[in-house]
Short mmCIF file of C-alpha atoms in Angstrom, two decimals:
data_model
loop_
_atom_site.label_atom_id
_atom_site.label_comp_id
_atom_site.label_asym_id
_atom_site.label_seq_id
_atom_site.Cartn_x
_atom_site.Cartn_y
_atom_site.Cartn_z
CA ARG A 27 0.28 -0.08 0.03
CA LYS A 28 1.38 3.40 -0.71
CA LEU A 29 2.19 5.91 1.82
CA ILE A 30 2.73 9.11 -0.28
CA LEU A 31 -0.43 10.16 -2.00
CA PRO A 32 -0.77 12.66 -4.74
CA THR A 33 -3.81 15.35 -4.37
CA ASN A 34 -5.76 17.39 -6.64
CA GLN A 35 -3.37 20.15 -5.77
CA ALA A 36 0.13 19.59 -7.35
CA ASP A 37 1.82 21.07 -3.93
CA ILE A 38 0.23 19.14 -1.59
CA LYS A 39 0.44 15.38 -0.91
CA LEU A 40 -0.87 13.22 1.89
CA VAL A 41 1.55 10.77 3.96
CA ILE A 42 -0.18 8.23 5.98
CA VAL A 43 1.18 7.68 9.21
CA ARG A 44 0.62 6.14 12.45
CA ALA A 45 -1.41 9.13 14.56
CA THR A 46 1.26 8.91 17.17
CA ASP A 47 3.81 9.51 14.52
CA VAL A 48 2.23 12.59 13.20
CA PRO A 49 3.69 15.52 15.35
CA THR A 50 7.20 13.78 15.15
CA TYR A 51 7.13 14.10 10.95
CA VAL A 52 5.80 17.43 11.58
CA GLN A 53 8.52 18.55 14.35
CA TYR A 54 10.99 17.65 12.33
CA GLY A 55 9.70 18.88 8.92
CA ALA A 56 9.04 15.71 7.01
CA ALA A 57 5.98 17.13 6.75
CA ASP A 58 4.80 21.02 6.80
CA LEU A 59 1.13 19.88 8.45
CA GLY A 60 -0.63 17.11 9.92
CA VAL A 61 -3.91 16.40 11.76
CA ALA A 62 -3.69 15.04 15.47
CA GLY A 63 -5.82 13.96 18.27
CA LYS A 64 -5.10 17.05 21.41
CA ASP A 65 -3.95 13.80 23.51
CA VAL A 66 -1.51 12.60 21.20
CA LEU A 67 -0.47 16.12 21.17
CA LEU A 68 -0.48 16.59 24.72
CA GLU A 69 1.84 13.25 25.13
CA HIS A 70 3.96 14.60 22.59
CA GLY A 71 4.68 17.60 23.98
CA GLY A 72 4.14 19.99 21.04
CA GLU A 73 7.71 20.74 20.54
CA GLY A 74 8.86 22.32 17.10
CA LEU A 75 4.56 22.70 16.26
CA TYR A 76 1.83 25.29 16.23
CA GLU A 77 -1.64 24.70 16.76
CA PRO A 78 -3.40 26.76 14.74
CA LEU A 79 -6.85 24.99 14.50
CA ASP A 80 -9.43 22.77 16.59
CA LEU A 81 -11.00 20.89 13.53
CA ALA A 82 -13.72 19.82 16.12
CA ILE A 83 -13.87 16.59 15.46
CA ALA A 84 -13.24 13.33 16.85
CA ARG A 85 -14.35 15.06 20.72
CA CYS A 86 -14.09 13.14 23.41
CA ARG A 87 -12.14 14.02 27.01
CA LEU A 88 -8.55 12.78 28.76
CA MET A 89 -9.86 11.14 31.99
CA VAL A 90 -8.67 9.45 35.08
CA ALA A 91 -11.09 6.89 35.83
CA GLY A 92 -11.82 4.05 38.81
CA ARG A 93 -13.77 1.30 40.01
CA VAL A 94 -17.39 2.16 41.32
CA GLY A 95 -17.84 2.79 45.16
CA LEU A 96 -14.08 2.26 45.80
CA ALA A 97 -12.16 4.83 47.90
CA THR A 98 -8.80 6.23 46.77
CA PRO A 99 -5.92 3.96 48.40
CA SER A 100 -3.46 5.91 50.62
CA GLY A 101 -0.23 6.27 49.20
CA ARG A 102 1.55 6.01 45.85
CA LEU A 103 -1.38 5.63 43.07
CA ARG A 104 -0.90 2.90 40.38
CA ILE A 105 -2.26 4.73 37.33
CA ALA A 106 -2.31 2.51 33.98
CA THR A 107 -2.15 4.06 31.07
CA LYS A 108 -0.87 4.47 27.67
CA TYR A 109 0.23 8.22 28.50
CA SER A 110 2.85 8.25 30.31
CA ALA A 111 3.93 11.52 30.25
CA VAL A 112 0.59 13.20 30.38
CA THR A 113 -0.42 10.97 33.31
CA ARG A 114 3.22 12.12 35.28
CA ARG A 115 3.14 15.36 34.61
CA TYR A 116 -0.79 16.26 35.70
CA PHE A 117 -0.24 14.05 39.09
CA ALA A 118 2.91 16.17 39.55
CA ALA A 119 1.13 19.25 39.23
CA GLN A 120 -1.09 17.85 41.98
CA GLY A 121 1.36 16.92 44.02
CA ARG A 122 0.53 13.45 44.09
CA GLN A 123 2.47 10.10 43.96
CA VAL A 124 2.02 7.72 41.13
CA GLU A 125 3.38 4.96 39.40
CA VAL A 126 2.28 4.87 35.60
CA ILE A 127 2.19 1.24 34.06
CA LYS A 128 2.49 1.62 30.38
CA LEU A 129 0.03 -0.60 28.53
CA TYR A 130 -1.18 0.15 25.03
CA GLY A 131 -4.96 -1.18 24.88
CA SER A 132 -7.92 -2.79 27.35
CA MET A 133 -7.23 0.01 29.89
CA GLU A 134 -10.23 -1.05 31.41
CA LEU A 135 -8.76 -4.46 32.65
CA ALA A 136 -6.09 -2.87 34.94
CA PRO A 137 -8.41 -1.95 37.90
CA LEU A 138 -10.40 -4.86 37.76
CA VAL A 139 -7.59 -7.42 38.22
CA GLY A 140 -5.36 -5.48 41.41
CA LEU A 141 -2.71 -4.33 37.89
CA ALA A 142 -3.37 -0.62 38.81
CA ASP A 143 -5.19 1.97 41.01
CA PHE A 144 -6.72 3.91 38.32
CA ILE A 145 -6.44 4.51 34.50
CA VAL A 146 -5.82 7.54 32.51
CA ASP A 147 -7.28 7.04 28.70
CA VAL A 148 -9.74 8.61 26.40
CA VAL A 149 -13.23 8.70 27.00
CA ASP A 150 -16.13 9.42 24.64
CA THR A 151 -19.48 7.66 25.68
CA GLY A 152 -18.37 6.27 28.80
CA ASN A 153 -20.04 2.85 28.10
CA THR A 154 -16.50 1.09 28.17
CA LEU A 155 -16.10 2.41 31.59
CA LYS A 156 -19.68 1.52 32.75
CA ALA A 157 -19.50 -2.16 31.24
CA ASN A 158 -16.64 -2.79 33.09
CA GLY A 159 -17.72 -1.45 36.66
CA LEU A 160 -15.41 1.57 36.12
CA GLN A 161 -16.29 5.42 36.85
CA PRO A 162 -14.93 9.02 35.36
CA LEU A 163 -13.18 10.55 38.15
CA GLU A 164 -11.20 13.38 36.80
CA CYS A 165 -11.20 15.46 33.63
CA ILE A 166 -7.32 15.91 32.25
CA ALA A 167 -8.50 17.24 29.09
CA ASP A 168 -10.80 18.04 26.47
CA ILE A 169 -9.58 16.10 23.10
CA SER A 170 -10.25 16.80 19.84
CA SER A 171 -8.69 16.50 16.08
CA ARG A 172 -6.22 19.66 15.95
CA LEU A 173 -4.36 21.01 12.36
CA ILE A 174 -0.51 21.21 13.58
CA VAL A 175 2.00 23.30 11.83
CA ASN A 176 5.90 22.65 11.29
CA LYS A 177 7.15 26.22 13.27
CA ALA A 178 9.65 26.36 10.15
CA ALA A 179 7.31 25.54 7.19
CA MET A 180 5.32 28.52 9.00
CA LYS A 181 7.86 31.27 8.36
CA MET A 182 9.52 29.41 5.09
CA LYS A 183 5.79 29.13 3.26
CA HIS A 184 3.73 31.38 5.13
CA GLN A 185 1.18 32.50 2.79
CA ARG A 186 0.44 28.97 1.22
CA ILE A 187 0.09 27.76 4.63
CA ARG A 188 -2.17 30.62 5.97
CA GLN A 189 -4.44 29.95 2.73
CA LEU A 190 -4.47 26.15 3.79
CA ILE A 191 -5.50 27.23 7.32
CA GLY A 192 -8.13 29.93 5.86
CA LEU A 193 -9.47 27.14 3.76
CA LEU A 194 -9.93 24.61 6.74
CA GLU A 195 -11.46 26.96 9.35
CA LYS A 196 -13.97 27.71 6.58
CA ALA A 197 -15.28 24.31 6.35
CA VAL A 198 -14.82 23.70 10.22
CA ASN A 199 -17.36 26.45 10.45
CA MET A 200 -19.37 25.64 7.65
CA PRO A 201 -22.63 24.02 8.36
CA SER A 202 -22.19 20.43 7.46
CA ARG A 203 -24.45 19.96 4.50
CA SER A 204 -22.84 22.53 2.45
CA ILE A 205 -19.43 21.02 3.15
CA GLU A 206 -18.64 20.26 -0.79
CA HIS A 207 -18.65 24.13 -1.49
CA VAL A 208 -15.45 24.75 0.10
#
């Protein structure tokens, strides 16, 4: 499968990468622009990037969740998450001691089998949490897809990038049924 795709704009190509790699490709200039979830950007740290536009899609929340009806244990907490950097920063800012356990899926299982006291994960409807006897406890951040731009590209290709940002802003603010007119 091809990973670089042409578009109807001669100066624009689409590069297919993992969502978690988008900020790295943009940061290092392998791509001028990218689309990434705010959760990915928070975990990445955002160095070398501008974030000019909230695309208002894929909305959810990054949450701390735990077992229903369980009191918070005293002492050092164990938190299972794939967002280790965000989790450490969040709890450190509150002066809470945590041990972060890095997982890549099925976070909800960790508190059920005693691996962790809590999880940090993205939550949309909360149905998966409920189905596993968990509840959202604290909101770390509101999440949606964001346009990101390489800082050097913004300076070197300012006019073209501003034009693209303007077109995307127009699409984001347009009623959904008239999107084909952008």
